[in-house]
Amino acid sequence: MAETPKYDVVVIGSGPGGYVAAIRAAQLGLKTAIVEKDNKFGGTCLHVGCIPTKALLVNAEIYDHFKNAKDYGIFCKEFSLDWTAVQARKAKIVTRLAKGVEFLLKKNKVEIIHGFGRLSGPGRISLTGGESQAQELAAKNIVLATGSEAKLLPGLEADGKTILTNREVLDLGQIPKSMIVIGAGAVGVEFASIFHRFGTKVTVLEMLPRAVPLEDEDISAELEKAFRKQGIAVHTQAKVEKATRTAGGVSVAFTSSDGKPQTLAAETLLVAVGRAPNTQGIGLEKTRVRTERGFVKVGPYMQTDEPGVYAIGDIVAGSPLLAHVASMEGIVAVMHAAGQPTEPINYQHVPNCTYCEPEIASVGLTEGQARDAGHTVKVGKFPFAGNSKAGILGTREGFVKIVCAEPYGEILGVHMIGPRVTESIAEAVVAMRLEGTAFDLSHTMHAHPTLAEAVLEAAHAVEGKAIHI
Ligand SMILES: Cc1cc2nc3c(=O)[nH]c(=O)nc-3n(C[C@H](O)[C@H](O)[C@H](O)COP(=O)(O)OP(=O)(O)OC[C@H]3O[C@@H](n4cnc5c(N)ncnc54)[C@H](O)[C@@H]3O)c2cc1C
């Protein structure tokens, strides 16, 4: 019988958590392998998440520019959307990036093993379904990075045509005439923004009292206002009772905020009600790994309760389901496994970006959370209407809001909605990591004319001294 291959680190799953962990482990000189069940690398993020959605959002933005070209003195007599070409562009971006991940793994001498990985005993992983000769691997350290899948509502099954999750909606054969989106979290509002701009009549149903419910209340209110202005219907406090397939698509019964039963019909239904961790069938039951509703509980360095087993990314209990969080957790896990100095993740410093129109970006505590935590709060807010670059771009909606603590003005949270704020949030994250104050930000020179000047002005506004308003 062939000898069991032995590694310092085996990573299970090649999403942004797994492949980054594997590359860093190899960079640290550890003999590393990565196990992936699919025939492509990059996970949810690359194939059915971050990358394809943002590719479509660029198409939507350009199409919007054509529709509004006359505002810029440009007259287009004819233009149209070629859905096949849009899909082909998206596929090309995804394929190029997936090949890039494979190239990086190989460049760093990470051994690639195709197959379904499962913990089979202390320091052991069994493999099924791949082409690997070995059926078992031995590893001093194992990093679980198996990611998540979309949740559906009880009794509903995605069919690829009418009832959709983030997977099927990306591969629709044509742009639907109408769509109901259940869930106004990041995934729901991004798809609402994409399809609305492609011409789909979109209605969003959210069970909680506001859209993007994890964001600051002012941000939710601004997004709802912007969506309604654009023509996207948003029903909050809408409790979906039943979704039924019909001859023309789907019918959704829900109870609206006033307690009245309502019914909506549409060609398609996108279910965006959250994610479930891929922790079934990976052998956790034979270990000391603790879980909470399927999510894995970890220590500050991503260690589970089973010695030598780490968990990172979407499967981690209490960790935000974001690609950059998965990657950072992967680095922390393997640095710890290698005995290298590292630091636990500070989840207060995680940037959250939602690429709807207008974009949303935030870090740290919302105003409400800061007050609930007992801080004496001081807030500075500056609208993009007062920012010259926003005026030049022709998108004056939204604002930057900085939440600070008295008496020193320490920045507790920054919340933005408006043009390209998903780029501007990086400076707020750095400011918070360096324990910056509103004074620090207001004395940091920002180039003119830039959208980032709205951050500078919001910092001035903390002391009630914004210049351009
Ligand atoms: C529509 C959508 C849009 C998103 N947009 C963004 C965004 O803009 N920015 C952002 O930060 N985040 C975004 N996310 C979230 C992001 O995609 C995830 O947080 C991220 O992919 C999680 O990374 P991961 O490595 O934990 O898992 P995943 O990316 O899910 O990867 C897990 C990998 O493990 C493999 N696997 C699973 N089980 C096994 C097994 N037993 N053996 C071998 N392989 C296995 C899977 O095939 C997969 O390749 C989005 C998500 C969705 C759904």
PDB file of C-alpha atoms in Angstrom, residues 193-311:
ATOM      1  CA  SER A 193     -29.156  47.258  -8.205  1.00  0.00           C
ATOM      2  CA  ILE A 194     -27.809  45.109 -11.044  1.00  0.00           C
ATOM      3  CA  PHE A 195     -31.126  43.913 -12.455  1.00  0.00           C
ATOM      4  CA  HIS A 196     -32.999  47.169 -11.927  1.00  0.00           C
ATOM      5  CA  ARG A 197     -30.447  48.925 -14.114  1.00  0.00           C
ATOM      6  CA  PHE A 198     -30.700  46.194 -16.737  1.00  0.00           C
ATOM      7  CA  GLY A 199     -34.427  46.953 -16.963  1.00  0.00           C
ATOM      8  CA  THR A 200     -35.950  44.382 -14.583  1.00  0.00           C
ATOM      9  CA  LYS A 201     -38.824  45.540 -12.363  1.00  0.00           C
ATOM     10  CA  VAL A 202     -37.400  44.773  -8.904  1.00  0.00           C
ATOM     11  CA  THR A 203     -39.228  44.513  -5.576  1.00  0.00           C
ATOM     12  CA  VAL A 204     -37.269  43.883  -2.387  1.00  0.00           C
ATOM     13  CA  LEU A 205     -38.883  42.253   0.651  1.00  0.00           C
ATOM     14  CA  GLU A 206     -37.075  42.544   3.975  1.00  0.00           C
ATOM     15  CA  MET A 207     -38.334  41.007   7.200  1.00  0.00           C
ATOM     16  CA  LEU A 208     -36.455  43.456   9.467  1.00  0.00           C
ATOM     17  CA  PRO A 209     -37.465  47.098   9.905  1.00  0.00           C
ATOM     18  CA  ARG A 210     -34.850  48.412   7.482  1.00  0.00           C
ATOM     19  CA  ALA A 211     -32.773  47.587   4.408  1.00  0.00           C
ATOM     20  CA  VAL A 212     -29.089  46.693   4.981  1.00  0.00           C
ATOM     21  CA  PRO A 213     -30.002  46.077   8.632  1.00  0.00           C
ATOM     22  CA  LEU A 214     -26.423  45.648   9.834  1.00  0.00           C
ATOM     23  CA  GLU A 215     -25.500  49.175   8.747  1.00  0.00           C
ATOM     24  CA  ASP A 216     -26.027  52.451  10.617  1.00  0.00           C
ATOM     25  CA  GLU A 217     -29.701  53.503  10.634  1.00  0.00           C
ATOM     26  CA  ASP A 218     -28.983  56.662   8.621  1.00  0.00           C
ATOM     27  CA  ILE A 219     -27.383  54.552   5.905  1.00  0.00           C
ATOM     28  CA  SER A 220     -30.438  52.273   5.680  1.00  0.00           C
ATOM     29  CA  ALA A 221     -32.737  55.277   5.407  1.00  0.00           C
ATOM     30  CA  GLU A 222     -30.594  56.843   2.660  1.00  0.00           C
ATOM     31  CA  LEU A 223     -30.468  53.602   0.661  1.00  0.00           C
ATOM     32  CA  GLU A 224     -34.212  53.060   0.917  1.00  0.00           C
ATOM     33  CA  LYS A 225     -34.762  56.652  -0.247  1.00  0.00           C
ATOM     34  CA  ALA A 226     -32.347  56.204  -3.181  1.00  0.00           C
ATOM     35  CA  PHE A 227     -33.884  52.863  -4.204  1.00  0.00           C
ATOM     36  CA  ARG A 228     -37.409  54.276  -4.162  1.00  0.00           C
ATOM     37  CA  LYS A 229     -36.241  57.269  -6.214  1.00  0.00           C
ATOM     38  CA  GLN A 230     -34.712  54.897  -8.754  1.00  0.00           C
ATOM     39  CA  GLY A 231     -37.896  52.837  -8.923  1.00  0.00           C
ATOM     40  CA  ILE A 232     -36.900  49.817  -6.832  1.00  0.00           C
ATOM     41  CA  ALA A 233     -39.776  48.988  -4.474  1.00  0.00           C
ATOM     42  CA  VAL A 234     -38.640  48.183  -0.934  1.00  0.00           C
ATOM     43  CA  HIS A 235     -40.980  46.630   1.638  1.00  0.00           C
ATOM     44  CA  THR A 236     -39.479  46.408   5.119  1.00  0.00           C
ATOM     45  CA  GLN A 237     -41.062  44.454   7.979  1.00  0.00           C
ATOM     46  CA  ALA A 238     -42.403  42.196   5.252  1.00  0.00           C
ATOM     47  CA  LYS A 239     -42.817  38.650   6.460  1.00  0.00           C
ATOM     48  CA  VAL A 240     -42.824  36.200   3.569  1.00  0.00           C
ATOM     49  CA  GLU A 241     -45.429  33.503   4.191  1.00  0.00           C
ATOM     50  CA  LYS A 242     -45.268  31.468   1.014  1.00  0.00           C
ATOM     51  CA  ALA A 243     -43.740  31.428  -2.442  1.00  0.00           C
ATOM     52  CA  THR A 244     -45.474  29.428  -5.157  1.00  0.00           C
ATOM     53  CA  ARG A 245     -44.430  28.690  -8.720  1.00  0.00           C
ATOM     54  CA  THR A 246     -47.013  29.874 -11.254  1.00  0.00           C
ATOM     55  CA  ALA A 247     -47.364  29.600 -15.029  1.00  0.00           C
ATOM     56  CA  GLY A 248     -45.797  33.059 -15.418  1.00  0.00           C
ATOM     57  CA  GLY A 249     -43.122  32.696 -12.739  1.00  0.00           C
ATOM     58  CA  VAL A 250     -43.720  32.998  -9.041  1.00  0.00           C
ATOM     59  CA  SER A 251     -46.233  34.361  -6.565  1.00  0.00           C
ATOM     60  CA  VAL A 252     -45.100  35.507  -3.130  1.00  0.00           C
ATOM     61  CA  ALA A 253     -47.495  35.963  -0.234  1.00  0.00           C
ATOM     62  CA  PHE A 254     -46.277  38.164   2.601  1.00  0.00           C
ATOM     63  CA  THR A 255     -47.565  40.131   5.546  1.00  0.00           C
ATOM     64  CA  SER A 256     -46.700  43.800   5.187  1.00  0.00           C
ATOM     65  CA  SER A 257     -45.617  46.178   7.953  1.00  0.00           C
ATOM     66  CA  ASP A 258     -49.247  47.126   8.682  1.00  0.00           C
ATOM     67  CA  GLY A 259     -50.104  43.456   9.292  1.00  0.00           C
ATOM     68  CA  LYS A 260     -52.088  43.085   6.056  1.00  0.00           C
ATOM     69  CA  PRO A 261     -51.677  40.054   3.772  1.00  0.00           C
ATOM     70  CA  GLN A 262     -50.230  40.944   0.353  1.00  0.00           C
ATOM     71  CA  THR A 263     -49.367  39.020  -2.781  1.00  0.00           C
ATOM     72  CA  LEU A 264     -46.802  39.882  -5.419  1.00  0.00           C
ATOM     73  CA  ALA A 265     -46.135  38.172  -8.725  1.00  0.00           C
ATOM     74  CA  ALA A 266     -42.919  38.195 -10.742  1.00  0.00           C
ATOM     75  CA  GLU A 267     -41.056  36.235 -13.383  1.00  0.00           C
ATOM     76  CA  THR A 268     -38.243  35.363 -10.961  1.00  0.00           C
ATOM     77  CA  LEU A 269     -37.596  35.126  -7.244  1.00  0.00           C
ATOM     78  CA  LEU A 270     -34.137  35.642  -5.789  1.00  0.00           C
ATOM     79  CA  VAL A 271     -33.716  34.294  -2.277  1.00  0.00           C
ATOM     80  CA  ALA A 272     -30.971  36.182  -0.436  1.00  0.00           C
ATOM     81  CA  VAL A 273     -31.714  35.342   3.187  1.00  0.00           C
ATOM     82  CA  GLY A 274     -28.259  34.402   4.424  1.00  0.00           C
ATOM     83  CA  ARG A 275     -25.677  31.653   4.246  1.00  0.00           C
ATOM     84  CA  ALA A 276     -25.240  28.216   5.824  1.00  0.00           C
ATOM     85  CA  PRO A 277     -21.744  26.939   6.655  1.00  0.00           C
ATOM     86  CA  ASN A 278     -20.334  23.930   4.758  1.00  0.00           C
ATOM     87  CA  THR A 279     -19.525  21.944   7.885  1.00  0.00           C
ATOM     88  CA  GLN A 280     -21.708  18.897   7.255  1.00  0.00           C
ATOM     89  CA  GLY A 281     -19.903  15.724   6.276  1.00  0.00           C
ATOM     90  CA  ILE A 282     -16.378  16.963   6.898  1.00  0.00           C
ATOM     91  CA  GLY A 283     -15.801  14.711   9.896  1.00  0.00           C
ATOM     92  CA  LEU A 284     -16.222  17.235  12.707  1.00  0.00           C
ATOM     93  CA  GLU A 285     -18.266  14.780  14.751  1.00  0.00           C
ATOM     94  CA  LYS A 286     -15.157  12.649  15.301  1.00  0.00           C
ATOM     95  CA  THR A 287     -13.237  15.567  16.778  1.00  0.00           C
ATOM     96  CA  ARG A 288     -13.330  18.013  19.664  1.00  0.00           C
ATOM     97  CA  VAL A 289     -14.288  20.855  17.290  1.00  0.00           C
ATOM     98  CA  ARG A 290     -17.231  22.764  18.758  1.00  0.00           C
ATOM     99  CA  THR A 291     -19.944  24.241  16.573  1.00  0.00           C
ATOM    100  CA  GLU A 292     -22.815  26.651  17.012  1.00  0.00           C
ATOM    101  CA  ARG A 293     -25.666  26.298  14.478  1.00  0.00           C
ATOM    102  CA  GLY A 294     -23.103  24.617  12.215  1.00  0.00           C
ATOM    103  CA  PHE A 295     -20.513  27.415  12.491  1.00  0.00           C
ATOM    104  CA  VAL A 296     -17.156  26.473  14.029  1.00  0.00           C
ATOM    105  CA  LYS A 297     -16.052  28.052  17.297  1.00  0.00           C
ATOM    106  CA  VAL A 298     -12.448  29.212  17.321  1.00  0.00           C
ATOM    107  CA  GLY A 299      -9.915  30.877  19.577  1.00  0.00           C
ATOM    108  CA  PRO A 300      -8.114  34.159  18.864  1.00  0.00           C
ATOM    109  CA  TYR A 301      -5.750  32.524  16.359  1.00  0.00           C
ATOM    110  CA  MET A 302      -8.494  30.598  14.584  1.00  0.00           C
ATOM    111  CA  GLN A 303      -7.687  27.380  16.515  1.00  0.00           C
ATOM    112  CA  THR A 304     -10.558  24.989  17.102  1.00  0.00           C
ATOM    113  CA  ASP A 305     -10.743  22.846  20.227  1.00  0.00           C
ATOM    114  CA  GLU A 306      -9.134  19.965  18.301  1.00  0.00           C
ATOM    115  CA  PRO A 307      -5.344  20.354  18.557  1.00  0.00           C
ATOM    116  CA  GLY A 308      -3.790  21.207  15.179  1.00  0.00           C
ATOM    117  CA  VAL A 309      -7.128  21.996  13.511  1.00  0.00           C
ATOM    118  CA  TYR A 310      -7.911  25.587  12.522  1.00  0.00           C
ATOM    119  CA  ALA A 311     -11.067  27.038  10.949  1.00  0.00           C
TER     120      ALA A 311
END
